[in-house]
Amino acid sequence: MPSEDAAPQLDVDQILADPGVRIIVCCGAGGVGKTTTAAALALRAAEQHGRRTVVLTIDPARRLAQSLGLTELDNTPRQVKGIDVETSGGELHAMMLDMKRTFDDVVLQHTDPAKAAEIFANPFYQAMSSTFAGTQEYMAMEKLGQLHARGEWDLIVVDTPPSRSALDFLDAPARLSRFLDGRMLRLLLAPARSGGRSMFSLVTASFGMFSKVVQKVLGAQLLTDLSGFVAALDSMFGGFRQRAEQTYRILQARETAFVLVAAPEPDAVREAAYFAGRLREEKMPLAGLVLNRVHRPAVPELDAEQSRVAAERLAELGGHEATAEVLRAHAALARQAVREQQVAARFTEAFPAVPSVSVTAQPADVHDVDGLRTIGAAISRP
Amino acid sequence: MRAAERPSDPAGTGWSARLHVVTGKGGTGKTSVAAALALALAAGGRRTLLVEVEGRQGIAQLFGIDPLPYEERHLADAPDGGEVRALAVDAEEALLEYLDMFYKLGAAGRALRKLGAIDFATTIAPGLRDVLLTGKVKEATTRTSGQRRVYDAVVLDAPPTGRIGRFLNVTAETARLAKVGPIKTQSEGVAALLRSPITAVHVVTLLEEMPVQETVDAIADLTALGFGVGKVIVNGTRPPLPAGRPVSAAELRRGLVAAGLPADRETVAGLHDEARDQLIRRELEDSLRADLVELGLPMTELPLLPDGVDRAGLATLAQALVSAD
């Protein structure tokens, strides 16, 4: 495959074995096998490279979660039993992110219990901690920061949330902390004062109108709740931004490796390319691209057209229905493989220096440790 | 929902609703399916609107055009003089439009935006954001010009299955925050439309385990919330195998010889492996299809497009969507 020859090969084992790599972040569009890839990498790090590994999953498929022993969402890492670590001495722990609980923990850490109870009861906090688009990303980042700070693991593998866009994972923390630290919240807190600087009075004048409109549109109760929320969060200002910035710095450090995950589909590849561009801008260490679900004919010499024509010939001849069917299936597979290479080439052409590895599509879905092991081997030895 | 409870379909196309909400797990092709549906329903001189609400510009990417503004634009011609228009709804713009309509804000609205107030309002209350997005969709669905409806159908490229219940359940989200006032009234109006026979939620899936699981979960969720689920749309299906049985290596070798192809050991072994994987895959697909059939909803299967979703591919999907019944 010419597109693959052009790009350097991603050596996953080298990354998994490197004691200097402490964090692997798997990112990419939804539906490309991110969670499975993260779990497979973590399992391989434990079994093959003897590392004490924890995998932070966001929203794993039920059967995959069960296979990792994640039967409940308790927001703490649990050791995965029944894996093959006798010779390597590694360990695998797994956890599923509980977004609301992580948010609650942050609040508890930054304020006293009475204030925290007040915040928890506020409808704005409830809405935000469970539905704010970005809370999940922010909390994934927060959890990563916590796991890292505990220093108990050699390697943390993070799966990223199924965002609208893969970039949300990078942007959401900054957005949320900016928001929580923001001018608007301070305006809501500060009662309108007269006689300030002209700029200030202009701001408060239009803000007075804003609250009037909000009051009209949403009702007075809402404003009361909102100021309550803001006042309660006041003690935590700064804390949010500081934490987000800290985690951001960890992501820029050499101990982190970003692994882009994509499938050979235009949307997924485009998303991966955007992400690669952003990582470069942010000076974040991109290790490479894992291209999942790649179709590879076992007989590449026989091309789609040849195979299709031969199937037709057999159909005319009669008596070879089963072979004709195999040839038609091969033709479809060969055609798909060509198209996938063209799609994948869009990434390698834009980022020729980024190493990549293709993982052949599995005939059946992966939902046990054996399956993860197979995937891990496929990523390492394509 | 049983068949008897679904609204009748006068046009006989199987798409009786006027607002079609298309959801599905990421990667199942819901944007392509939504676009194909908008094309299909515009055929015969009708006009449809294709709407996206997540700021992804998926429609523009699919059609290879510049990013869509917050404005209804001509997107494509449909067969027999139909037209598809497209709109990318932006929550901030929708809020400004809304405030302007009811409060005549004008320049003050722009000042609020500069101040970040609009961003703030749509951020602090995610439910507010959704009610603005769905509110705009409702407005387009019910808009009339003279005596005539502006759009014969509106197709919404909606958030994925994981978020669809919350997105559509606007009253619950806003009721927590706004107990009185126009937002509450607005969200109740939107909720009524979304739960009426005018609206159908269609779920796009592939014959793969995760998408099927999410489809089953989303349908249970949507049904419990009182939304009418329209169809299960199975994307990327392949024609059935007429023989569909394991083939022996000897049989394969004879066939290859008869076809005038190389029949060496490697070729036979390779094709034999391919055939085996294919059968494993097909068996899994059949069992997943059976899970979907068990849902008891109308199901439409769309063919896998070997060359991807280009304009010709969209036309193929559009054709399959209306002729499948």
XYZ file of C-alpha atoms in Angstrom:
707
model
C 0.000 0.000 0.000
C 1.811 3.112 -1.214
C 0.158 5.524 1.218
C 1.458 3.494 4.119
C 4.947 3.108 2.753
C 5.171 6.888 2.554
C 4.414 7.464 6.226
C 6.679 6.194 8.994
C 5.344 3.226 10.919
C 4.036 3.910 14.416
C 5.858 1.691 16.917
C 3.364 1.305 19.718
C 5.523 -1.070 21.755
C 8.290 1.487 21.927
C 5.878 3.990 23.461
C 4.316 1.485 25.848
C 7.727 0.315 27.040
C 9.185 3.812 27.497
C 9.261 4.614 31.238
C 9.379 8.301 30.293
C 5.875 8.069 28.850
C 3.413 8.376 31.727
C 0.242 9.421 29.918
C -1.307 8.255 26.663
C -4.322 10.213 25.422
C -6.437 8.503 22.771
C -8.461 10.983 20.770
C -10.504 11.077 17.611
C -14.052 11.248 16.281
C -16.912 9.184 17.735
C -17.365 5.608 16.541
C -13.778 4.893 15.489
C -12.910 2.477 18.279
C -11.223 4.903 20.663
C -12.303 3.128 23.832
C -11.279 -0.264 22.495
C -7.914 1.105 21.374
C -7.307 2.717 24.773
C -8.184 -0.506 26.590
C -6.065 -2.621 24.223
C -3.036 -0.344 24.681
C -3.425 -0.382 28.460
C -3.736 -4.170 28.554
C -0.635 -4.546 26.391
C 1.345 -2.129 28.571
C 0.510 -4.277 31.613
C 0.914 -7.712 30.055
C 3.849 -7.177 27.694
C 5.731 -4.327 29.283
C 5.096 -4.937 32.956
C 3.773 -1.482 33.640
C 1.394 -0.569 36.390
C -1.294 0.847 34.159
C -4.643 2.507 34.650
C -7.123 3.092 31.838
C -9.681 5.861 32.211
C -12.667 5.109 29.991
C -15.458 7.549 29.355
C -18.394 5.642 27.993
C -17.420 2.044 27.232
C -19.737 -0.446 25.563
C -21.497 -2.486 28.196
C -19.854 -5.793 27.368
C -16.400 -4.280 27.132
C -16.913 -2.599 30.491
C -18.005 -5.912 32.006
C -14.976 -7.669 30.596
C -12.807 -5.141 32.428
C -14.793 -5.718 35.591
C -16.391 -2.302 35.362
C -19.843 -3.268 36.498
C -20.529 -0.082 38.349
C -19.675 3.496 37.776
C -17.876 4.248 41.026
C -15.320 6.729 39.759
C -12.307 4.939 41.247
C -9.871 2.607 39.497
C -10.420 -1.115 40.042
C -7.842 -3.740 39.317
C -8.669 -5.932 36.319
C -8.317 -9.602 37.272
C -7.680 -12.587 35.067
C -5.100 -11.033 32.786
C -1.728 -12.498 31.938
C 0.822 -10.543 33.989
C 2.678 -13.364 35.752
C 5.869 -12.951 33.745
C 5.728 -9.202 33.214
C 4.685 -8.202 36.717
C 2.459 -5.446 35.389
C -0.975 -4.457 36.589
C -4.071 -3.172 34.875
C -6.603 -0.981 36.599
C -9.671 0.429 34.927
C -12.224 3.063 35.730
C -15.224 4.704 34.137
C -15.609 8.444 34.477
C -18.537 9.679 36.556
C -18.772 13.244 35.400
C -21.106 14.592 38.071
C -19.268 12.927 40.881
C -15.944 14.278 39.695
C -17.434 17.766 39.565
C -18.858 17.326 43.064
C -15.435 16.265 44.315
C -13.820 19.370 42.861
C -16.402 21.527 44.612
C -15.867 19.706 47.903
C -12.121 20.178 47.668
C -12.399 23.883 47.179
C -15.001 24.872 49.695
C -16.444 24.007 53.084
C -19.228 21.420 53.440
C -21.971 23.984 54.115
C -21.112 25.986 51.018
C -20.818 22.785 48.999
C -24.291 21.668 50.056
C -25.607 25.025 48.956
C -23.935 24.662 45.572
C -25.192 21.096 45.082
C -28.775 22.200 45.738
C -28.647 25.012 43.214
C -30.508 24.200 39.984
C -27.790 25.880 37.924
C -25.131 23.677 39.380
C -27.308 20.634 38.733
C -27.853 21.657 35.132
C -24.234 22.455 34.583
C -22.676 19.478 36.288
C -24.804 17.054 34.327
C -25.497 18.680 30.992
C -23.073 21.482 30.176
C -21.557 20.642 26.833
C -17.941 20.422 27.871
C -18.340 19.314 31.464
C -17.499 15.774 30.461
C -14.302 16.876 28.733
C -13.381 19.100 31.626
C -13.994 16.345 34.144
C -12.035 13.819 32.089
C -9.143 16.260 32.216
C -9.684 16.820 35.936
C -9.701 13.080 36.598
C -6.534 12.690 34.562
C -4.934 15.407 36.697
C -6.005 13.617 39.875
C -4.718 10.221 38.752
C -1.445 11.807 37.701
C -1.066 13.645 41.002
C -1.507 10.410 42.945
C 1.641 9.090 41.291
C 0.554 5.483 41.778
C 0.738 4.473 38.165
C 3.528 4.039 35.643
C 1.137 4.754 32.834
C -2.286 6.383 32.522
C -4.206 5.688 29.332
C -7.098 8.079 28.728
C -10.016 7.602 26.417
C -11.613 10.942 25.447
C -15.341 11.742 25.476
C -17.476 11.234 22.389
C -17.558 14.939 21.712
C -19.188 16.938 19.013
C -15.651 17.454 17.895
C -12.489 15.799 19.101
C -11.089 19.270 19.704
C -13.568 19.831 22.525
C -11.320 17.810 24.761
C -8.664 20.473 24.439
C -10.971 23.450 24.405
C -13.599 22.634 26.986
C -11.468 22.998 30.113
C -10.278 26.431 29.081
C -13.794 27.410 28.102
C -15.310 26.219 31.333
C -12.668 27.772 33.524
C -12.870 31.013 31.583
C -16.567 30.910 32.098
C -16.398 30.188 35.799
C -13.773 32.846 36.291
C -15.458 35.139 33.867
C -16.391 38.720 33.732
C -20.060 37.936 33.376
C -20.173 36.063 36.649
C -18.365 38.919 38.354
C -20.841 41.371 36.911
C -23.670 39.320 38.256
C -22.015 39.339 41.636
C -21.173 43.002 41.728
C -24.136 45.211 42.503
C -24.438 48.119 40.095
C -22.375 50.979 41.400
C -22.665 54.528 40.282
C -19.869 56.977 39.603
C -17.282 54.500 38.457
C -15.122 54.934 35.414
C -17.025 55.585 32.229
C -16.245 52.168 30.820
C -17.474 50.555 33.940
C -20.730 52.472 34.035
C -21.353 51.669 30.404
C -20.915 48.028 31.174
C -23.161 48.092 34.187
C -25.758 50.123 32.316
C -26.077 47.563 29.571
C -25.795 44.851 32.115
C -28.717 46.303 34.024
C -30.681 46.060 30.835
C -29.419 42.532 30.357
C -30.696 41.441 33.710
C -33.971 43.174 32.997
C -34.294 41.215 29.786
C -33.227 37.988 31.448
C -35.761 38.660 34.171
C -38.461 39.218 31.584
C -37.537 36.218 29.510
C -36.634 33.711 32.156
C -38.372 34.962 35.252
C -37.065 36.434 38.498
C -36.611 33.070 40.208
C -33.971 32.182 37.682
C -31.964 35.290 38.407
C -32.126 34.597 42.119
C -30.899 31.047 41.546
C -28.209 32.309 39.259
C -26.852 34.862 41.702
C -26.995 32.195 44.395
C -24.937 29.885 42.224
C -22.465 32.583 41.381
C -22.083 33.720 44.977
C -21.539 30.176 46.145
C -18.944 29.537 43.482
C -17.154 32.771 44.307
C -14.837 31.085 46.768
C -13.731 28.717 44.058
C -12.729 31.265 41.452
C -9.199 30.786 40.371
C -9.213 27.191 41.469
C -10.875 26.011 38.307
C -8.571 27.901 36.012
C -5.489 26.888 37.919
C -6.390 23.208 37.723
C -7.226 23.377 34.047
C -3.938 25.117 33.337
C -2.028 22.552 35.337
C -3.514 19.672 33.387
C -2.906 21.521 30.159
C 0.778 21.783 31.037
C 0.920 18.055 31.759
C -0.489 17.454 28.297
C 2.313 19.522 26.788
C 4.996 17.673 28.713
C 7.234 15.012 27.243
C 5.735 12.376 29.495
C 2.535 12.552 27.440
C 1.854 10.856 24.121
C -1.230 11.642 22.073
C -2.483 8.793 19.952
C -4.967 9.799 17.287
C -7.545 7.167 16.502
C -9.464 7.165 13.229
C -11.240 4.864 10.842
C -10.710 5.181 7.082
C -13.834 7.335 6.673
C -13.721 10.941 5.438
C -15.204 12.462 8.620
C -12.956 10.538 10.977
C -9.830 11.280 8.947
C -10.728 14.973 8.690
C -11.218 15.096 12.447
C -7.860 13.408 12.995
C -6.176 15.928 10.701
C -7.746 18.866 12.552
C -6.573 17.397 15.798
C -3.056 16.813 14.534
C -2.931 20.457 13.447
C -4.112 21.636 16.827
C -1.626 19.484 18.706
C 1.151 20.969 16.640
C -0.057 24.505 17.426
C -0.312 23.728 21.124
C 3.082 22.020 21.104
C 1.513 18.850 22.413
C 3.367 15.593 21.731
C 1.648 13.616 18.986
C 2.920 10.042 18.902
C 1.000 8.928 15.846
C -2.182 7.735 14.212
C -3.922 4.404 14.747
C -6.118 3.729 11.755
C -8.718 1.184 12.833
C -11.043 -1.004 10.798
C -8.927 -1.084 7.709
C -10.038 -3.644 5.162
C -7.293 -5.671 3.565
C -7.933 -8.329 0.972
C -6.005 -11.536 1.628
C -5.243 -11.781 -2.087
C -4.181 -8.267 -3.078
C -2.952 -9.371 -6.536
C -6.521 -10.050 -7.624
C -8.078 -6.629 -8.187
C -11.729 -5.684 -7.934
C -12.449 -5.520 -11.637
C -10.761 -8.855 -12.432
C -12.649 -10.481 -9.620
C -16.011 -9.006 -10.643
C -15.577 -10.106 -14.267
C -14.573 -13.599 -13.169
C -17.650 -13.843 -10.928
C -19.845 -12.910 -13.895
C -18.183 -15.486 -16.070
C -18.845 -18.156 -13.451
C -22.465 -17.078 -13.160
C -22.862 -17.569 -16.905
C -21.108 -20.926 -16.788
C -23.239 -22.116 -13.899
C -22.318 -24.672 -11.266
C -19.867 -22.447 -9.358
C -22.265 -20.321 -7.288
C -20.199 -20.501 -4.122
C -16.970 -19.435 -5.859
C -18.795 -16.646 -7.707
C -20.015 -15.396 -4.378
C -16.521 -15.471 -2.895
C -15.239 -13.523 -5.896
C -17.993 -10.920 -5.661
C -17.211 -10.473 -1.970
C -13.527 -10.186 -2.815
C -14.288 -7.560 -5.471
C -16.247 -5.497 -2.927
C -13.443 -5.864 -0.384
C -10.760 -4.872 -2.885
C -12.777 -1.829 -3.939
C -13.343 -0.799 -0.341
C -9.625 -1.205 0.384
C -8.705 1.109 -2.490
C -11.176 3.735 -1.330
C -9.942 3.479 2.259
C -6.366 4.028 1.115
C -7.409 7.149 -0.741
C -9.204 8.469 2.335
C -6.275 7.639 4.634
C -3.862 9.294 2.220
C -5.538 12.645 2.971
C -4.047 12.440 6.442
C -0.614 11.190 5.479
C -0.323 13.819 2.741
C -1.138 16.588 5.227
C 1.089 15.146 7.969
C 3.770 13.076 6.242
C 5.990 13.013 9.332
C 3.330 11.619 11.687
C 3.837 7.862 12.134
C 0.780 5.718 11.564
C -0.328 2.129 11.853
C -3.293 0.380 10.250
C -5.335 -2.175 12.143
C -7.237 -4.674 10.046
C -10.997 -4.789 10.599
C -11.980 -7.691 12.838
C -14.766 -9.929 11.583
C -16.547 -9.706 14.948
C -16.741 -7.019 17.629
C -14.358 -7.005 20.568
C -15.784 -7.417 24.024
C -13.418 -9.480 26.092
C -9.835 -9.433 27.263
C -8.790 -11.939 24.572
C -10.192 -9.629 21.924
C -8.342 -6.673 23.424
C -5.140 -8.685 23.425
C -5.619 -9.488 19.734
C -6.186 -5.812 18.961
C -3.146 -4.837 21.001
C -1.018 -7.283 19.031
C -2.475 -6.028 15.759
C -1.628 -2.423 16.653
C 1.929 -3.428 17.506
C 2.611 -5.854 14.686
C 0.477 -4.924 11.719
C -45.085 2.298 19.581
C -47.247 -0.185 17.710
C -48.118 0.324 14.076
C -51.752 1.128 14.872
C -50.694 4.108 16.970
C -48.609 5.698 14.280
C -50.173 8.429 12.210
C -51.404 7.322 8.829
C -49.355 8.136 5.795
C -51.413 9.748 3.085
C -48.557 10.080 0.637
C -47.670 6.422 0.851
C -43.956 7.073 1.166
C -43.684 5.810 4.705
C -42.544 9.251 5.856
C -45.751 10.754 7.200
C -44.256 13.233 9.665
C -43.382 16.773 8.680
C -40.448 17.185 11.049
C -37.960 14.365 10.740
C -35.395 14.171 13.508
C -32.469 11.997 12.427
C -30.177 10.654 15.140
C -27.691 7.790 15.378
C -24.368 6.908 16.954
C -21.348 8.809 15.692
C -19.951 7.230 12.556
C -23.228 5.681 11.377
C -23.719 8.298 8.672
C -26.654 10.197 10.135
C -25.751 13.423 8.315
C -25.705 11.624 4.961
C -28.995 9.923 5.750
C -30.569 13.228 6.832
C -29.387 14.885 3.620
C -30.660 11.978 1.509
C -34.020 12.154 3.270
C -34.285 15.896 2.628
C -33.567 15.198 -1.056
C -36.054 12.342 -1.221
C -38.854 14.326 0.389
C -38.240 17.313 -1.908
C -38.775 15.252 -5.054
C -41.770 16.169 -7.169
C -41.597 19.934 -6.814
C -41.624 20.072 -3.036
C -39.393 22.115 -0.779
C -37.575 20.788 2.269
C -35.205 22.266 4.817
C -32.173 20.392 6.102
C -31.090 21.709 9.495
C -28.009 21.119 11.605
C -27.655 22.313 15.180
C -24.281 21.238 16.493
C -22.027 23.701 14.713
C -20.153 20.868 13.005
C -20.819 22.142 9.474
C -21.428 18.538 8.483
C -23.809 19.532 5.684
C -21.293 21.884 4.101
C -18.600 19.195 4.266
C -20.902 16.568 2.784
C -21.823 18.823 -0.142
C -18.336 20.262 -0.471
C -19.479 23.869 -0.050
C -18.474 26.820 2.138
C -19.615 26.771 5.772
C -23.323 27.494 6.114
C -24.350 30.758 7.768
C -27.317 31.162 10.095
C -29.547 31.657 7.119
C -31.697 29.399 4.969
C -29.840 28.808 1.741
C -30.468 26.859 -1.406
C -28.545 23.599 -1.058
C -29.570 21.321 -3.900
C -32.201 20.670 -6.527
C -34.286 17.568 -6.104
C -35.703 15.505 -8.972
C -38.749 17.038 -10.742
C -38.237 20.599 -9.638
C -37.881 20.124 -5.903
C -35.574 22.149 -3.720
C -33.573 21.430 -0.582
C -32.527 24.376 1.527
C -30.059 24.177 4.374
C -29.669 25.972 7.667
C -27.036 25.763 10.369
C -28.735 26.944 13.554
C -26.532 28.775 15.986
C -27.849 29.143 19.527
C -26.468 32.641 20.023
C -27.947 33.905 16.771
C -31.227 32.230 17.606
C -31.310 33.950 21.004
C -30.614 37.343 19.454
C -33.283 36.734 16.842
C -35.674 35.682 19.547
C -34.961 38.667 21.771
C -35.259 40.953 18.795
C -38.597 39.502 17.817
C -40.105 39.925 21.256
C -38.232 42.828 22.761
C -37.021 44.902 19.811
C -33.482 45.049 21.148
C -31.684 46.210 18.022
C -28.312 47.746 18.838
C -28.663 46.873 22.496
C -28.700 43.224 21.495
C -25.373 43.649 19.753
C -23.977 45.385 22.827
C -25.070 42.436 24.940
C -23.289 40.139 22.574
C -20.071 42.154 22.769
C -20.281 41.880 26.498
C -20.475 38.116 26.217
C -23.947 38.108 27.671
C -25.398 35.964 24.917
C -22.630 33.428 25.194
C -23.090 33.509 28.922
C -26.840 32.969 28.774
C -26.564 30.012 26.429
C -23.684 28.520 28.420
C -25.043 28.793 31.926
C -28.233 27.003 30.992
C -27.607 24.211 28.492
C -31.343 23.580 28.367
C -31.788 27.136 27.172
C -29.445 26.434 24.312
C -31.421 23.396 23.261
C -34.754 25.177 23.502
C -33.406 27.910 21.239
C -32.169 25.361 18.705
C -35.351 23.295 18.719
C -37.397 26.500 18.828
C -35.856 27.599 15.555
C -36.599 24.183 14.060
C -40.203 24.477 15.204
C -40.501 27.927 13.703
C -39.257 26.666 10.309
C -41.543 23.629 10.453
C -44.669 25.660 11.125
C -43.816 28.766 9.077
C -46.333 29.775 6.443
C -46.235 32.268 3.641
C -49.672 33.345 2.504
C -51.816 30.256 2.840
C -48.993 27.868 2.129
C -46.426 26.192 4.305
C -42.947 27.312 3.434
C -41.508 23.794 3.869
C -43.211 20.533 3.012
C -40.823 18.818 5.374
C -37.978 19.724 7.704
C -35.163 17.238 8.329
C -33.025 17.779 11.405
C -29.526 16.338 11.548
C -29.839 15.943 15.314
C -27.292 15.250 18.070
C -26.145 11.612 18.351
C -28.052 8.875 20.194
C -26.180 9.510 23.432
C -27.569 13.040 23.701
C -30.816 12.924 21.727
C -33.224 12.303 24.624
C -31.916 15.238 26.599
C -31.792 17.451 23.531
C -35.435 16.863 22.642
C -36.695 16.853 26.207
C -36.467 20.628 26.357
C -39.224 21.260 28.856
C -37.652 19.134 31.530
C -34.313 20.889 31.184
C -35.670 24.428 31.111
C -38.374 23.783 33.719
C -35.604 23.227 36.230
C -34.361 26.724 35.597
C -37.210 28.837 34.258
C -40.360 28.391 36.265
C -42.298 31.158 34.531
C -41.936 33.511 31.596
C -41.704 33.313 27.832
C -38.878 30.744 27.761
C -41.119 28.385 29.659
C -44.000 29.076 27.259
C -41.666 28.686 24.312
C -40.302 25.377 25.548
C -43.793 24.064 26.137
C -44.724 24.936 22.556
C -41.635 23.160 21.261
C -42.300 20.135 23.459
C -45.865 19.864 22.186
C -44.704 19.895 18.572
C -41.931 17.375 19.199
C -44.378 14.976 20.845
C -47.090 15.373 18.200
C -47.541 13.174 15.114
C -45.943 15.999 13.111
C -42.575 14.860 14.453
C -40.863 11.500 13.990
C -37.449 10.563 15.352
C -35.509 8.200 13.104
C -32.500 6.301 14.344
C -29.648 5.494 11.961
C -27.496 2.478 12.727
C -24.983 0.125 11.191
C -25.088 -3.633 11.618
C -22.398 -3.382 14.266
C -22.717 -4.145 17.915
C -22.244 -0.712 19.514
C -24.487 1.236 17.137
C -27.229 -1.399 17.470
C -26.951 -1.343 21.262
C -27.170 2.450 21.273
C -30.132 2.302 18.906
C -31.995 -0.038 21.226
C -31.144 2.158 24.241
C -32.073 5.403 22.486
C -35.421 4.033 21.322
C -36.290 2.899 24.850
C -35.251 6.325 26.132
C -37.184 8.270 23.488
C -40.287 6.133 23.919
C -40.214 6.606 27.691
C -39.973 10.359 27.143
C -43.037 10.263 24.907
C -41.422 10.889 21.525
C -42.688 9.107 18.450
C -39.984 6.945 16.949
C -40.364 6.716 13.179
C -37.976 4.326 11.542
C -34.851 2.409 12.201
C -32.578 3.142 9.257
C -29.893 0.542 8.740
C -27.050 2.128 6.832
C -24.245 0.451 4.901
C -25.937 -2.898 4.283
C -24.699 -5.380 1.713
C -26.843 -7.541 -0.554
C -27.603 -10.977 0.916
C -25.425 -13.889 -0.120
C -27.457 -16.227 -2.289
C -25.335 -19.259 -1.430
C -24.300 -18.091 2.038
C -22.568 -21.267 3.101
C -18.964 -22.188 3.815
C -17.086 -23.049 0.667
C -14.451 -25.809 0.571
C -10.938 -25.129 -0.707
C -11.353 -27.785 -3.407
C -14.578 -26.236 -4.616
C -12.947 -22.819 -4.655
C -9.991 -24.133 -6.671
C -12.285 -25.674 -9.296
C -14.216 -22.399 -9.527
C -11.080 -20.328 -9.951
C -9.819 -22.642 -12.682
C -13.196 -22.436 -14.438
C -13.036 -18.633 -14.236
C -9.540 -18.635 -15.719
C -7.985 -17.153 -12.588
C -4.808 -18.270 -10.816
C -5.642 -21.194 -8.528
C -2.354 -21.545 -6.653
C -2.228 -22.493 -3.004
C -1.885 -18.923 -1.684
C -4.740 -17.549 -3.760
C -7.081 -20.349 -2.730
C -6.081 -20.067 0.925
C -6.438 -16.280 0.882
C -9.855 -16.295 -0.713
C -10.909 -19.103 1.600
C -9.966 -16.922 4.609
C -11.834 -13.980 3.150
C -14.916 -16.159 2.640
C -14.717 -17.411 6.228
C -14.415 -13.880 7.676
C -17.237 -12.762 5.450
C -19.516 -15.494 6.792
C -18.614 -14.694 10.423
C -19.407 -11.043 9.744
C -22.659 -11.883 7.978
C -23.803 -14.137 10.802
C -23.151 -11.365 13.294
C -24.999 -8.920 11.063
C -27.971 -11.270 10.815
C -28.184 -11.606 14.577
C -27.944 -7.815 14.977
C -30.607 -7.359 12.327
C -32.817 -9.745 14.291
C -32.314 -7.595 17.408
C -33.460 -4.573 15.431
C -36.487 -6.388 13.993
C -37.496 -7.237 17.543
C -38.001 -3.520 18.182
C -41.145 -3.812 16.078
C -40.537 -0.559 14.231
C -40.511 0.034 10.492
C -37.008 -0.616 9.209
C -35.347 0.718 6.084
C -32.074 -0.658 4.807
C -29.673 1.486 2.835
C -26.947 -0.005 0.643
C -23.256 0.326 1.405
C -21.818 2.810 -1.086
C -18.519 1.354 -2.272
C -17.265 4.746 -3.434
C -18.415 6.738 -0.415
C -21.121 9.351 -0.151
C -20.801 11.699 -3.108
C -23.741 13.387 -4.857
C -24.533 10.259 -6.847
C -24.367 8.272 -3.626
C -26.808 10.660 -1.938
C -29.222 10.210 -4.832
C -28.926 6.428 -4.415
C -29.663 6.724 -0.689
C -32.578 9.092 -1.351
C -34.049 6.620 -3.807
C -33.617 3.748 -1.361
C -35.262 5.721 1.449
C -38.538 6.222 -0.392
C -38.692 3.043 -2.409
C -37.778 0.639 0.360
C -41.318 0.301 1.689
